[in-house]
């Protein structure tokens, strides 16, 4: 479902060109959970951004469901992100002026899911993530664990093909982290969504179907 071939990306910094990614090649099937492991600065976030079309590689190809993301026009990239990708950022990025239910409604509206289908989907997500009764709560009224559950629920609300998570457990304790990631691996497997997590959390590695180890923008190995 996802295939990267010789993906490279450079940035211009004060000391010249910096190779954020160099020759990254791997694949992952639909429904699998893959972890990008490595220290800060290893290229994990840049690779996630390329997969989510937030950035474009300088060279190489990224194939998702038969389409080469590197050749898409700007409107096509925007449509791809809206329809095919769910994002989970470390900070959560919930819209603070919207209730929990309204945050969950946002990706559904973007993808034309409305009416009773939308209502049922929101209710299903609230129940699945242990958020029953939180539909009218604002993000500032939630604990860190609750807010991150809403973030994950919003990311998969529209059944994306690809779920990208950047250090999603950094602000959670071990119990909340393990429960949430276990749930996400299960949901993505059942929905056929490929889950890719960038993390340096060693406890998460045992949960993954495969692991790509990055160092200084290069892939050391894949297990």
Coordinates of C-alpha atoms in Angstrom, one line a residue:
X1 CA 0.0 0.0 0.0
X2 CA 3.0 2.3 0.7
X3 CA 6.3 2.2 -1.0
X4 CA 9.2 4.6 -0.7
X5 CA 12.1 4.4 -3.2
X6 CA 15.3 6.3 -2.7
X7 CA 13.6 9.3 -1.0
X8 CA 16.0 12.2 -0.2
X9 CA 15.5 15.7 1.1
X10 CA 17.9 18.5 1.8
X11 CA 17.4 21.8 3.6
X12 CA 19.5 25.0 3.4
X13 CA 20.9 26.1 6.7
X14 CA 23.6 28.5 7.9
X15 CA 26.3 25.9 7.3
X16 CA 25.1 25.0 3.9
X17 CA 23.0 22.1 2.7
X18 CA 21.8 19.6 5.4
X19 CA 20.7 16.2 4.3
X20 CA 17.5 15.5 6.3
X21 CA 16.8 12.3 4.4
X22 CA 19.1 10.3 2.2
X23 CA 18.1 7.3 0.0
X24 CA 15.2 6.1 2.2
X25 CA 13.6 2.9 0.8
X26 CA 11.0 0.7 2.4
X27 CA 7.4 -0.5 2.1
X28 CA 4.4 -1.2 4.3
X29 CA 1.1 -3.0 3.7
X30 CA -2.4 -1.7 4.4
X31 CA -3.3 -2.2 8.1
X32 CA 0.2 -2.5 9.3
X33 CA 1.7 -0.5 12.1
X34 CA 5.2 0.8 11.4
X35 CA 7.4 2.8 13.7
X36 CA 10.1 5.2 12.7
X37 CA 12.7 5.0 15.4
X38 CA 15.7 7.3 16.0
X39 CA 17.0 10.1 18.1
X40 CA 16.0 13.8 17.6
X41 CA 17.4 15.0 14.3
X42 CA 17.4 11.5 12.7
X43 CA 14.9 12.6 10.0
X44 CA 11.7 11.1 11.5
X45 CA 9.5 14.2 11.3
X46 CA 10.8 15.1 7.8
X47 CA 9.9 11.7 6.6
X48 CA 6.4 11.9 8.1
X49 CA 5.9 15.3 6.5
X50 CA 6.9 13.9 3.1
X51 CA 4.5 11.0 3.5
X52 CA 1.7 13.4 4.4
X53 CA 2.6 15.7 1.5
X54 CA 3.4 18.6 3.8
X55 CA 6.9 18.6 2.2
X56 CA 8.1 17.3 -1.1
X57 CA 11.3 15.2 -1.4
X58 CA 14.1 16.5 -3.6
X59 CA 14.3 13.0 -5.3
X60 CA 12.8 9.6 -5.1
X61 CA 9.2 8.4 -5.2
X62 CA 6.5 7.8 -2.6
X63 CA 3.7 5.5 -3.8
X64 CA 0.4 5.3 -1.8
X65 CA -2.4 3.2 -3.3
X66 CA -0.7 3.3 -6.7
X67 CA -0.3 7.1 -6.8
X68 CA 3.2 8.8 -6.7
X69 CA 2.8 11.6 -4.2
X70 CA 5.8 13.4 -5.6
X71 CA 4.1 14.1 -8.9
X72 CA 0.8 15.5 -7.5
X73 CA -0.2 19.1 -8.2
X74 CA -0.9 21.4 -5.2
X75 CA -4.7 20.9 -5.5
X76 CA -4.2 17.1 -5.7
X77 CA -1.9 17.2 -2.7
X78 CA -4.5 19.1 -0.7
X79 CA -7.2 16.7 -1.7
X80 CA -4.9 13.7 -0.8
X81 CA -4.3 15.1 2.7
X82 CA -8.0 15.7 3.3
X83 CA -9.2 12.4 2.1
X84 CA -6.4 9.9 2.6
X85 CA -4.4 11.1 5.6
X86 CA -4.9 11.5 9.3
X87 CA -2.4 13.5 11.4
X88 CA -1.6 13.2 15.1
X89 CA 0.9 15.8 16.3
X90 CA 2.7 15.9 19.6
X91 CA 0.8 19.0 20.7
X92 CA -2.5 17.6 19.7
X93 CA -3.6 20.7 17.7
X94 CA -7.3 20.4 18.7
X95 CA -9.2 23.5 17.8
X96 CA -9.7 25.1 21.2
X97 CA -12.9 27.0 20.4
X98 CA -14.7 23.9 19.2
X99 CA -16.2 21.2 21.5
X100 CA -15.0 17.6 21.3
X101 CA -17.9 16.7 19.0
X102 CA -17.2 19.7 16.8
X103 CA -13.5 18.7 16.5
X104 CA -14.6 15.2 15.5
X105 CA -17.1 16.7 13.0
X106 CA -14.4 18.8 11.2
X107 CA -12.7 16.0 9.1
X108 CA -16.1 14.5 8.4
X109 CA -17.5 17.8 7.0
X110 CA -14.4 18.2 4.8
X111 CA -15.0 14.8 3.3
X112 CA -18.8 15.3 2.7
X113 CA -19.9 13.0 5.5
X114 CA -23.0 14.6 7.0
X115 CA -26.4 13.9 8.4
X116 CA -27.2 10.7 10.3
X117 CA -24.0 9.0 9.0
X118 CA -22.0 11.8 10.6
X119 CA -23.8 11.7 13.9
X120 CA -23.4 7.9 14.1
X121 CA -19.7 8.1 13.4
X122 CA -19.2 10.8 16.1
X123 CA -21.1 8.7 18.6
X124 CA -19.1 5.6 17.6
X125 CA -15.8 7.4 18.1
X126 CA -16.8 8.8 21.5
X127 CA -17.7 5.3 22.7
X128 CA -14.6 3.6 21.2
X129 CA -12.2 6.1 22.8
X130 CA -13.9 6.1 26.2
X131 CA -15.2 9.7 25.7
X132 CA -18.9 9.1 26.2
X133 CA -20.5 12.3 27.6
X134 CA -17.6 14.5 26.5
X135 CA -19.2 15.7 23.3
X136 CA -19.8 19.2 24.6
X137 CA -16.5 19.6 26.5
X138 CA -13.9 22.0 25.3
X139 CA -10.3 20.9 24.9
X140 CA -9.1 23.1 27.8
X141 CA -11.5 21.0 30.0
X142 CA -9.8 17.8 29.2
X143 CA -6.8 16.0 30.8
X144 CA -3.8 15.3 28.6
X145 CA -4.8 11.7 28.1
X146 CA -8.3 12.7 27.1
X147 CA -7.2 15.4 24.7
X148 CA -4.9 12.9 23.0
X149 CA -7.7 10.4 22.6
X150 CA -9.8 13.1 20.9
X151 CA -6.8 13.8 18.7
X152 CA -6.5 10.2 17.6
X153 CA -10.3 9.9 17.2
X154 CA -10.4 13.0 14.9
X155 CA -7.4 11.6 12.9
X156 CA -9.2 8.4 12.0
X157 CA -12.8 9.8 11.8
X158 CA -12.9 9.8 8.0
X159 CA -11.3 6.3 7.6
X160 CA -8.0 7.5 6.1
X161 CA -5.7 5.2 4.2
X162 CA -2.7 6.5 6.1
X163 CA -2.4 7.7 9.8
X164 CA 0.8 9.6 10.7
X165 CA 1.7 10.2 14.3
X166 CA 4.7 12.3 15.5
X167 CA 5.7 11.5 19.1
X168 CA 2.1 11.0 20.0
X169 CA 2.9 9.7 23.6
X170 CA 5.4 12.3 24.6
X171 CA 3.0 14.0 27.0
X172 CA 1.4 10.8 28.4
X173 CA 2.2 8.5 31.3
X174 CA 3.1 4.9 30.5
X175 CA -0.4 3.5 31.2
X176 CA -2.3 6.0 29.0
X177 CA 0.4 5.7 26.3
X178 CA 0.2 1.9 26.1
X179 CA -3.6 1.8 26.2
X180 CA -3.9 4.4 23.5
X181 CA -1.3 3.0 21.1
X182 CA -2.7 -0.5 21.6
X183 CA -6.1 0.8 20.6
X184 CA -4.8 2.6 17.6
X185 CA -2.9 -0.4 16.3
X186 CA -6.1 -2.5 16.6
X187 CA -8.4 0.1 14.9
X188 CA -6.0 0.7 12.1
X189 CA -5.6 -3.1 11.5
X190 CA -9.4 -3.5 11.4
X191 CA -9.9 -0.5 9.1
X192 CA -7.0 -1.3 6.7
X193 CA -5.3 2.0 7.7
X194 CA -1.5 2.0 7.6
X195 CA -0.2 3.5 10.9
X196 CA 3.2 5.1 10.9
X197 CA 4.5 6.5 14.2
X198 CA 7.7 8.5 14.7
X199 CA 9.0 8.0 18.2
X200 CA 12.0 7.5 20.4
X201 CA 9.8 5.7 23.0
X202 CA 11.4 2.3 23.3
X203 CA 8.3 0.8 25.0
X204 CA 6.4 1.2 21.7
X205 CA 8.8 -0.8 19.6
X206 CA 7.4 -4.2 20.7
X207 CA 3.9 -3.2 19.4
X208 CA 4.9 -2.6 15.9
X209 CA 4.6 -4.9 12.9
X210 CA 7.9 -3.4 11.6
X211 CA 10.4 -0.8 12.6
X212 CA 12.5 1.5 10.4
X213 CA 15.6 2.7 12.3
X214 CA 16.9 6.1 11.2
X215 CA 20.2 7.9 11.9
X216 CA 21.3 11.2 10.5
X217 CA 18.7 11.0 7.7
X218 CA 19.7 7.5 6.6
X219 CA 17.9 4.2 7.2
X220 CA 20.1 1.9 9.3
X221 CA 17.9 -1.1 9.1
X222 CA 14.3 -2.3 8.9
X223 CA 13.0 -5.1 11.1

